[in-house]
Amino acid sequence: MKKLVKSFLYVLILTMPTMVHAQNETPIYKNPSYSVDERVKDLMSRMTIEEKIGQMTQINITMINNSDNQKDVSLNPDKASAMLKKWHVGSFLNGEAVPAQQWFTYMNELTQLAMNESRLQIPIIYGIDHMHGASYMGNAVLFPQGISIGGSFNPELAYQEGKITVLESADVGHHWIFAPVLDLGRTPLWPRFWETYGEDPFLVSKMGEAFVRGIQEPHKEIAPYKVAATAKHFLGYSDPYSGWDRSPVDLSMQTIQEFHRPSFQAAIDAGIKTLMVNSGEINGVPVHASKELLTDLLRNQMGFTGIVVTDWADIEKLFNYHRVAHDWKEATKMAIDAGVDMSMTPTNFRFNEVLLELVKEGSITEARIDTSVERILRIKFELGLFEHPYPSDKRLNRVGSVEHQALALKAANESLVLLKNEQSVLPLKSAEIKHLVLAGPSVRSKSNLNGGWTLKWQGGEKNEDFPTWVKTVEEGFKAEYPNAKIEVFETLGEAKSKERKAFEKAAKNADAVIYVGGEKPYTEFVGNITDLRLDKVQLDEIKLASSINPKTVLVLVEGRPRLITDIVGDVKAIIFAGLPGYFGADAIAQTISGTNVPNGKLSFSYPFYPNHHVQYNHKPSSVYFFKAEEANFIQQGEKSTSLFPFGYGLSYTQFEYSNLALSASSLHRDGTITATVTVKNTGSVTGKESVLWYLTDYVGKITRPVRMLKHFEKIELKPGEEKTVSFTILPDKDLSYPDASGNKVLENGEFRIRVGKLESKFNLN
Ligand code: BGC
């Protein structure tokens, strides 16, 4: 009897929590005092299979708006309600730049409908392409694009970019940012080159990881909201052999492990919550159908636990583009089997229909669905969406604030790269300049300075689309040179035309000509090109300008390095401005005047030849036979086929590197060596220098790159000032490399270290 009472009491104690919650009727999943795991489990136990599949669905808002136009961010409540009721949609995406207040109204209405229609009140999560700041938010502050921020070699700026993005958009309900792009910019033809932080895995890792922290850290300014970032596009997307978007890539697994994995791994290690899949194919397998990449590599080796979302309509592309499946059903099964959690469907519900069929007929288990839904719900809980699903309009006045603007200006100034400055033609000090000619297609275009993903997918078209405080290059120069006469020629006209004559006269009399050329905005496949050379009209105009005025400065506003080899000898000074963002014009004018002392370095190798290009960290190649003297600007005595190598950038001052010293000449696997070098500012102005440390594994079982960036640090030095900077080498992290399976290979023997033009060696034994 005693035993019976005891076991009755035991059962009572065990079941007490359930009884308590049953009594007060607050389900566990709605009670924040429970752990996320407990809440997910409880919620899952209440959901139907249809509701679960709804959570795996992401729909474009044109499906629930009053029109098909992305820019029309106005909800059609009837359409939205019907869709939410029928399909239980868990996520929406996209839009275009509209004022913050309009976003608030929209998101508020949509969230209310979603909460009303959801039987269990599961909040939606909204994903958006805020790419270099809150780029789909009117009046937000936009930073330089990836390729330019990469050139700042200052991860703090990438962090600030992420943070300002969420400060300017989290309140309206944008809790999922489709950035950063962690692909490597190794193929200059590729139209998404500018979205990357550059060609080097270490640089991209550092910048990406900082951006992720900027987005995901629980900033008190946006409390109670939190935001998820997206590592995209996993992986190897950026190396197509055609150079075009969404075209086949062949990569060895060793190259994937050594070059393409690190930036994604760094983001995962920083806790990134979501990841978007590469739309292309690798080694004959579309990545959306690759279990090897999406599960074996991503989950099992790299340890990713968050949400894997497809890119745009990429499940159906498995049968209507890649043709590895016959139909919707086969494609959906392939993607789910590979490891996809959420489908950016985005404009139909075939995914939902066929996934339900697949579960009902037993081809996909409900347990497999649960795995994905758990991941999705977990992130919704972690972001606090169940407690705070509704947006707020109380703090919208900070969108576009002067503090944010100041950071974007700093980022633009640090990202510009001075590539050439013969006879120190630059800076052109404002007080000494009376007359400037501004020429070229980008002098009056705000849109060219910003590139794609600016206000809309393909970039803003008209200057009127931009906030009024964003300047054109012309306006930037007028502000920086208030006392100078400034004449502007967007085109130089035909030979002997009135326009041409006017230009010739102005250029002859001016103190200098600033030619601002390059590219117009494009995004994704729209930017596919067949010739990397800068267009002939511009090349001719630059030649003409420099034949008239020896002080002709070329400013390149472009998303990828367009070839300038034919005219590089004609101009005295060149600045790579890349896509410097909303403060690009200010930064260009301030850099030319010397208000900003240039301190950016190329985040990629600038090609010399149209048909031959290798990155700085190439494997031993036959550049051995290359006539080094053909390239005018080879640095560091190294044979290279680049016009300007990775890491190259001049200043208005000079930095001298000396005393490279190692704390030991050899080390063991569990030991360390510290390298130090003294950097001195030997010029006459204060400047910033990024000190880049490279390592070479001299002999490897698998061929080793000629050098790899392993550490960098940006310092500021006054004239005459010197600093000793150091790099502590950890064998496991800095001296190893992965084999094709991702196992670390750490080989005894000689290693070389390089900083500036200095080199030393040590042994691992
Ligand atoms: C792009 C992604 C983007 C998505 C949603 C796709 O076409 O490849 O980078 O996030 O569209 O707009």
PDB file of C-alpha atoms in Angstrom, residues 332-531:
ATOM      1  CA  THR A 332      10.753  19.227 -54.418  1.00  0.00           C
ATOM      2  CA  LYS A 333      11.783  15.834 -53.120  1.00  0.00           C
ATOM      3  CA  MET A 334      15.333  16.433 -54.324  1.00  0.00           C
ATOM      4  CA  ALA A 335      15.599  19.802 -52.581  1.00  0.00           C
ATOM      5  CA  ILE A 336      14.102  18.566 -49.312  1.00  0.00           C
ATOM      6  CA  ASP A 337      16.278  15.441 -49.377  1.00  0.00           C
ATOM      7  CA  ALA A 338      19.313  17.637 -50.010  1.00  0.00           C
ATOM      8  CA  GLY A 339      18.581  19.725 -46.912  1.00  0.00           C
ATOM      9  CA  VAL A 340      16.422  22.737 -47.853  1.00  0.00           C
ATOM     10  CA  ASP A 341      14.225  24.053 -45.001  1.00  0.00           C
ATOM     11  CA  MET A 342      12.315  26.869 -46.644  1.00  0.00           C
ATOM     12  CA  SER A 343      11.333  27.495 -50.228  1.00  0.00           C
ATOM     13  CA  MET A 344      11.410  31.030 -51.616  1.00  0.00           C
ATOM     14  CA  THR A 345       8.724  29.748 -53.912  1.00  0.00           C
ATOM     15  CA  PRO A 346       7.924  32.820 -54.471  1.00  0.00           C
ATOM     16  CA  THR A 347       4.846  33.380 -56.654  1.00  0.00           C
ATOM     17  CA  ASN A 348       2.835  30.155 -56.575  1.00  0.00           C
ATOM     18  CA  PHE A 349       1.924  27.339 -54.191  1.00  0.00           C
ATOM     19  CA  ARG A 350       2.972  24.303 -56.163  1.00  0.00           C
ATOM     20  CA  PHE A 351       5.702  23.637 -53.580  1.00  0.00           C
ATOM     21  CA  ASN A 352       3.057  23.306 -50.859  1.00  0.00           C
ATOM     22  CA  GLU A 353       0.796  21.076 -52.909  1.00  0.00           C
ATOM     23  CA  VAL A 354       3.483  18.636 -53.947  1.00  0.00           C
ATOM     24  CA  LEU A 355       5.220  18.579 -50.579  1.00  0.00           C
ATOM     25  CA  LEU A 356       1.933  17.600 -48.952  1.00  0.00           C
ATOM     26  CA  GLU A 357       1.457  14.867 -51.541  1.00  0.00           C
ATOM     27  CA  LEU A 358       4.989  13.610 -50.943  1.00  0.00           C
ATOM     28  CA  VAL A 359       4.353  13.386 -47.199  1.00  0.00           C
ATOM     29  CA  LYS A 360       0.960  11.747 -47.639  1.00  0.00           C
ATOM     30  CA  GLU A 361       2.306   9.100 -49.966  1.00  0.00           C
ATOM     31  CA  GLY A 362       5.265   8.479 -47.639  1.00  0.00           C
ATOM     32  CA  SER A 363       8.059   9.637 -49.973  1.00  0.00           C
ATOM     33  CA  ILE A 364       9.053  12.257 -47.435  1.00  0.00           C
ATOM     34  CA  THR A 365       8.542  11.501 -43.756  1.00  0.00           C
ATOM     35  CA  GLU A 366       6.803  13.865 -41.385  1.00  0.00           C
ATOM     36  CA  ALA A 367       9.918  13.612 -39.234  1.00  0.00           C
ATOM     37  CA  ARG A 368      11.898  15.209 -42.069  1.00  0.00           C
ATOM     38  CA  ILE A 369       9.365  18.044 -42.261  1.00  0.00           C
ATOM     39  CA  ASP A 370       9.607  18.437 -38.487  1.00  0.00           C
ATOM     40  CA  THR A 371      13.365  18.888 -38.689  1.00  0.00           C
ATOM     41  CA  SER A 372      12.967  21.924 -40.955  1.00  0.00           C
ATOM     42  CA  VAL A 373       9.969  23.371 -39.137  1.00  0.00           C
ATOM     43  CA  GLU A 374      11.792  23.099 -35.819  1.00  0.00           C
ATOM     44  CA  ARG A 375      14.688  25.111 -37.240  1.00  0.00           C
ATOM     45  CA  ILE A 376      12.330  27.779 -38.553  1.00  0.00           C
ATOM     46  CA  LEU A 377      10.317  28.057 -35.356  1.00  0.00           C
ATOM     47  CA  ARG A 378      13.437  28.070 -33.221  1.00  0.00           C
ATOM     48  CA  ILE A 379      14.645  31.189 -34.996  1.00  0.00           C
ATOM     49  CA  LYS A 380      11.247  32.839 -34.704  1.00  0.00           C
ATOM     50  CA  PHE A 381      11.421  32.213 -30.955  1.00  0.00           C
ATOM     51  CA  GLU A 382      15.042  33.337 -30.694  1.00  0.00           C
ATOM     52  CA  LEU A 383      14.207  36.592 -32.446  1.00  0.00           C
ATOM     53  CA  GLY A 384      11.418  37.188 -29.945  1.00  0.00           C
ATOM     54  CA  LEU A 385       8.765  37.295 -32.647  1.00  0.00           C
ATOM     55  CA  PHE A 386       6.194  35.472 -30.510  1.00  0.00           C
ATOM     56  CA  GLU A 387       6.479  38.171 -27.845  1.00  0.00           C
ATOM     57  CA  HIS A 388       6.895  41.123 -30.230  1.00  0.00           C
ATOM     58  CA  PRO A 389       5.346  40.342 -33.584  1.00  0.00           C
ATOM     59  CA  TYR A 390       4.169  43.907 -34.288  1.00  0.00           C
ATOM     60  CA  PRO A 391       6.335  46.697 -35.689  1.00  0.00           C
ATOM     61  CA  SER A 392       6.715  50.099 -34.103  1.00  0.00           C
ATOM     62  CA  ASP A 393       6.817  53.609 -35.556  1.00  0.00           C
ATOM     63  CA  LYS A 394       8.136  55.334 -32.450  1.00  0.00           C
ATOM     64  CA  ARG A 395      11.765  55.606 -33.528  1.00  0.00           C
ATOM     65  CA  LEU A 396      11.509  56.090 -37.267  1.00  0.00           C
ATOM     66  CA  ASN A 397      12.992  59.576 -37.070  1.00  0.00           C
ATOM     67  CA  ARG A 398      16.432  58.006 -36.795  1.00  0.00           C
ATOM     68  CA  VAL A 399      16.213  56.646 -40.361  1.00  0.00           C
ATOM     69  CA  GLY A 400      18.789  58.657 -42.328  1.00  0.00           C
ATOM     70  CA  SER A 401      20.163  60.364 -39.206  1.00  0.00           C
ATOM     71  CA  VAL A 402      23.264  62.538 -39.435  1.00  0.00           C
ATOM     72  CA  GLU A 403      25.159  60.094 -37.175  1.00  0.00           C
ATOM     73  CA  HIS A 404      24.471  57.294 -39.638  1.00  0.00           C
ATOM     74  CA  GLN A 405      25.437  59.549 -42.524  1.00  0.00           C
ATOM     75  CA  ALA A 406      28.776  60.329 -40.868  1.00  0.00           C
ATOM     76  CA  LEU A 407      29.557  56.607 -40.644  1.00  0.00           C
ATOM     77  CA  ALA A 408      28.693  56.035 -44.289  1.00  0.00           C
ATOM     78  CA  LEU A 409      30.993  58.914 -45.263  1.00  0.00           C
ATOM     79  CA  LYS A 410      33.808  57.434 -43.179  1.00  0.00           C
ATOM     80  CA  ALA A 411      33.239  54.060 -44.850  1.00  0.00           C
ATOM     81  CA  ALA A 412      33.284  55.621 -48.321  1.00  0.00           C
ATOM     82  CA  ASN A 413      36.472  57.549 -47.545  1.00  0.00           C
ATOM     83  CA  GLU A 414      38.197  54.423 -46.269  1.00  0.00           C
ATOM     84  CA  SER A 415      37.145  52.365 -49.260  1.00  0.00           C
ATOM     85  CA  LEU A 416      38.515  54.515 -52.091  1.00  0.00           C
ATOM     86  CA  VAL A 417      41.789  53.199 -53.524  1.00  0.00           C
ATOM     87  CA  LEU A 418      44.418  55.477 -55.014  1.00  0.00           C
ATOM     88  CA  LEU A 419      45.988  53.399 -57.795  1.00  0.00           C
ATOM     89  CA  LYS A 420      48.286  55.887 -59.463  1.00  0.00           C
ATOM     90  CA  ASN A 421      49.596  59.329 -58.583  1.00  0.00           C
ATOM     91  CA  GLU A 422      52.443  60.233 -60.901  1.00  0.00           C
ATOM     92  CA  GLN A 423      54.408  63.331 -59.952  1.00  0.00           C
ATOM     93  CA  SER A 424      52.073  63.661 -56.982  1.00  0.00           C
ATOM     94  CA  VAL A 425      49.399  65.415 -59.067  1.00  0.00           C
ATOM     95  CA  LEU A 426      47.032  64.641 -56.225  1.00  0.00           C
ATOM     96  CA  PRO A 427      45.890  66.091 -53.931  1.00  0.00           C
ATOM     97  CA  LEU A 428      44.424  69.130 -55.656  1.00  0.00           C
ATOM     98  CA  LYS A 429      44.167  71.370 -52.631  1.00  0.00           C
ATOM     99  CA  SER A 430      40.924  73.315 -52.561  1.00  0.00           C
ATOM    100  CA  ALA A 431      42.654  76.623 -51.737  1.00  0.00           C
ATOM    101  CA  GLU A 432      44.922  76.333 -54.786  1.00  0.00           C
ATOM    102  CA  ILE A 433      42.324  75.323 -57.369  1.00  0.00           C
ATOM    103  CA  LYS A 434      40.492  77.930 -59.411  1.00  0.00           C
ATOM    104  CA  HIS A 435      39.018  75.922 -62.236  1.00  0.00           C
ATOM    105  CA  LEU A 436      38.040  72.258 -62.556  1.00  0.00           C
ATOM    106  CA  VAL A 437      36.492  70.321 -65.397  1.00  0.00           C
ATOM    107  CA  LEU A 438      34.369  67.323 -64.412  1.00  0.00           C
ATOM    108  CA  ALA A 439      33.749  64.893 -67.248  1.00  0.00           C
ATOM    109  CA  GLY A 440      32.375  61.438 -67.886  1.00  0.00           C
ATOM    110  CA  PRO A 441      29.105  59.519 -67.580  1.00  0.00           C
ATOM    111  CA  SER A 442      29.046  59.374 -63.776  1.00  0.00           C
ATOM    112  CA  VAL A 443      29.503  63.033 -62.842  1.00  0.00           C
ATOM    113  CA  ARG A 444      25.781  63.653 -62.483  1.00  0.00           C
ATOM    114  CA  SER A 445      24.509  60.185 -61.610  1.00  0.00           C
ATOM    115  CA  LYS A 446      23.671  59.196 -58.045  1.00  0.00           C
ATOM    116  CA  SER A 447      22.630  55.824 -59.301  1.00  0.00           C
ATOM    117  CA  ASN A 448      26.033  54.933 -60.828  1.00  0.00           C
ATOM    118  CA  LEU A 449      27.740  55.562 -57.475  1.00  0.00           C
ATOM    119  CA  ASN A 450      25.497  53.022 -55.782  1.00  0.00           C
ATOM    120  CA  GLY A 451      24.989  50.154 -58.188  1.00  0.00           C
ATOM    121  CA  GLY A 452      22.278  47.506 -57.909  1.00  0.00           C
ATOM    122  CA  TRP A 453      20.229  46.657 -54.807  1.00  0.00           C
ATOM    123  CA  THR A 454      19.778  50.394 -54.279  1.00  0.00           C
ATOM    124  CA  LEU A 455      16.154  51.459 -53.775  1.00  0.00           C
ATOM    125  CA  LYS A 456      15.212  48.704 -56.189  1.00  0.00           C
ATOM    126  CA  TRP A 457      16.581  45.506 -57.626  1.00  0.00           C
ATOM    127  CA  GLN A 458      18.443  47.052 -60.551  1.00  0.00           C
ATOM    128  CA  GLY A 459      19.374  50.221 -58.687  1.00  0.00           C
ATOM    129  CA  GLY A 460      17.765  53.650 -58.568  1.00  0.00           C
ATOM    130  CA  GLU A 461      17.389  55.253 -61.949  1.00  0.00           C
ATOM    131  CA  LYS A 462      16.718  58.930 -61.458  1.00  0.00           C
ATOM    132  CA  ASN A 463      18.502  61.310 -59.098  1.00  0.00           C
ATOM    133  CA  GLU A 464      15.054  62.278 -57.757  1.00  0.00           C
ATOM    134  CA  ASP A 465      14.629  58.731 -56.407  1.00  0.00           C
ATOM    135  CA  PHE A 466      17.429  59.338 -53.887  1.00  0.00           C
ATOM    136  CA  PRO A 467      17.271  61.215 -50.596  1.00  0.00           C
ATOM    137  CA  THR A 468      17.978  64.901 -51.148  1.00  0.00           C
ATOM    138  CA  TRP A 469      21.103  64.784 -49.003  1.00  0.00           C
ATOM    139  CA  VAL A 470      22.787  62.335 -51.402  1.00  0.00           C
ATOM    140  CA  LYS A 471      25.144  64.229 -53.713  1.00  0.00           C
ATOM    141  CA  THR A 472      26.198  63.757 -57.304  1.00  0.00           C
ATOM    142  CA  VAL A 473      29.922  64.029 -57.997  1.00  0.00           C
ATOM    143  CA  GLU A 474      29.280  67.523 -59.327  1.00  0.00           C
ATOM    144  CA  GLU A 475      27.593  68.514 -56.057  1.00  0.00           C
ATOM    145  CA  GLY A 476      30.379  66.871 -54.064  1.00  0.00           C
ATOM    146  CA  PHE A 477      32.994  68.978 -55.859  1.00  0.00           C
ATOM    147  CA  LYS A 478      30.960  72.161 -55.493  1.00  0.00           C
ATOM    148  CA  ALA A 479      30.883  71.578 -51.738  1.00  0.00           C
ATOM    149  CA  GLU A 480      34.582  70.753 -51.527  1.00  0.00           C
ATOM    150  CA  TYR A 481      35.766  73.510 -53.896  1.00  0.00           C
ATOM    151  CA  PRO A 482      33.357  76.370 -53.084  1.00  0.00           C
ATOM    152  CA  ASN A 483      35.560  78.990 -54.736  1.00  0.00           C
ATOM    153  CA  ALA A 484      36.463  77.166 -57.922  1.00  0.00           C
ATOM    154  CA  LYS A 485      34.800  77.433 -61.302  1.00  0.00           C
ATOM    155  CA  ILE A 486      33.427  73.979 -62.079  1.00  0.00           C
ATOM    156  CA  GLU A 487      32.440  72.990 -65.595  1.00  0.00           C
ATOM    157  CA  VAL A 488      30.693  69.713 -66.301  1.00  0.00           C
ATOM    158  CA  PHE A 489      30.646  67.533 -69.442  1.00  0.00           C
ATOM    159  CA  GLU A 490      28.758  64.268 -69.160  1.00  0.00           C
ATOM    160  CA  THR A 491      29.832  63.399 -72.689  1.00  0.00           C
ATOM    161  CA  LEU A 492      32.569  64.955 -74.757  1.00  0.00           C
ATOM    162  CA  GLY A 493      30.608  64.846 -78.005  1.00  0.00           C
ATOM    163  CA  GLU A 494      31.771  63.901 -81.515  1.00  0.00           C
ATOM    164  CA  ALA A 495      35.035  65.261 -82.895  1.00  0.00           C
ATOM    165  CA  LYS A 496      34.595  68.854 -84.075  1.00  0.00           C
ATOM    166  CA  SER A 497      31.112  69.134 -82.524  1.00  0.00           C
ATOM    167  CA  LYS A 498      30.165  72.211 -80.522  1.00  0.00           C
ATOM    168  CA  GLU A 499      30.216  70.147 -77.343  1.00  0.00           C
ATOM    169  CA  ARG A 500      33.676  68.777 -78.102  1.00  0.00           C
ATOM    170  CA  LYS A 501      35.045  72.225 -78.799  1.00  0.00           C
ATOM    171  CA  ALA A 502      33.605  73.558 -75.559  1.00  0.00           C
ATOM    172  CA  PHE A 503      35.175  70.669 -73.673  1.00  0.00           C
ATOM    173  CA  GLU A 504      38.562  71.183 -75.330  1.00  0.00           C
ATOM    174  CA  LYS A 505      38.550  74.854 -74.451  1.00  0.00           C
ATOM    175  CA  ALA A 506      37.521  74.222 -70.840  1.00  0.00           C
ATOM    176  CA  ALA A 507      40.001  71.351 -70.384  1.00  0.00           C
ATOM    177  CA  LYS A 508      42.861  73.472 -71.709  1.00  0.00           C
ATOM    178  CA  ASN A 509      42.175  76.259 -69.232  1.00  0.00           C
ATOM    179  CA  ALA A 510      41.335  74.144 -66.205  1.00  0.00           C
ATOM    180  CA  ASP A 511      43.742  73.343 -63.376  1.00  0.00           C
ATOM    181  CA  ALA A 512      42.734  69.691 -63.780  1.00  0.00           C
ATOM    182  CA  VAL A 513      40.221  67.393 -65.448  1.00  0.00           C
ATOM    183  CA  ILE A 514      38.470  64.782 -63.340  1.00  0.00           C
ATOM    184  CA  TYR A 515      37.018  62.033 -65.529  1.00  0.00           C
ATOM    185  CA  VAL A 516      34.447  59.947 -63.658  1.00  0.00           C
ATOM    186  CA  GLY A 517      33.723  56.837 -65.710  1.00  0.00           C
ATOM    187  CA  GLY A 518      33.034  53.146 -65.317  1.00  0.00           C
ATOM    188  CA  GLU A 519      29.730  51.323 -65.265  1.00  0.00           C
ATOM    189  CA  LYS A 520      26.016  51.835 -64.857  1.00  0.00           C
ATOM    190  CA  PRO A 521      24.144  49.758 -62.246  1.00  0.00           C
ATOM    191  CA  TYR A 522      23.103  46.182 -62.854  1.00  0.00           C
ATOM    192  CA  THR A 523      22.155  43.255 -60.644  1.00  0.00           C
ATOM    193  CA  GLU A 524      22.498  39.535 -61.258  1.00  0.00           C
ATOM    194  CA  PHE A 525      22.209  38.228 -64.855  1.00  0.00           C
ATOM    195  CA  VAL A 526      21.241  41.675 -66.157  1.00  0.00           C
ATOM    196  CA  GLY A 527      24.921  42.538 -65.756  1.00  0.00           C
ATOM    197  CA  ASN A 528      26.282  39.664 -67.861  1.00  0.00           C
ATOM    198  CA  ILE A 529      28.859  41.030 -70.323  1.00  0.00           C
ATOM    199  CA  THR A 530      31.133  39.580 -72.973  1.00  0.00           C
ATOM    200  CA  ASP A 531      34.049  42.010 -72.784  1.00  0.00           C
TER     201      ASP A 531
END
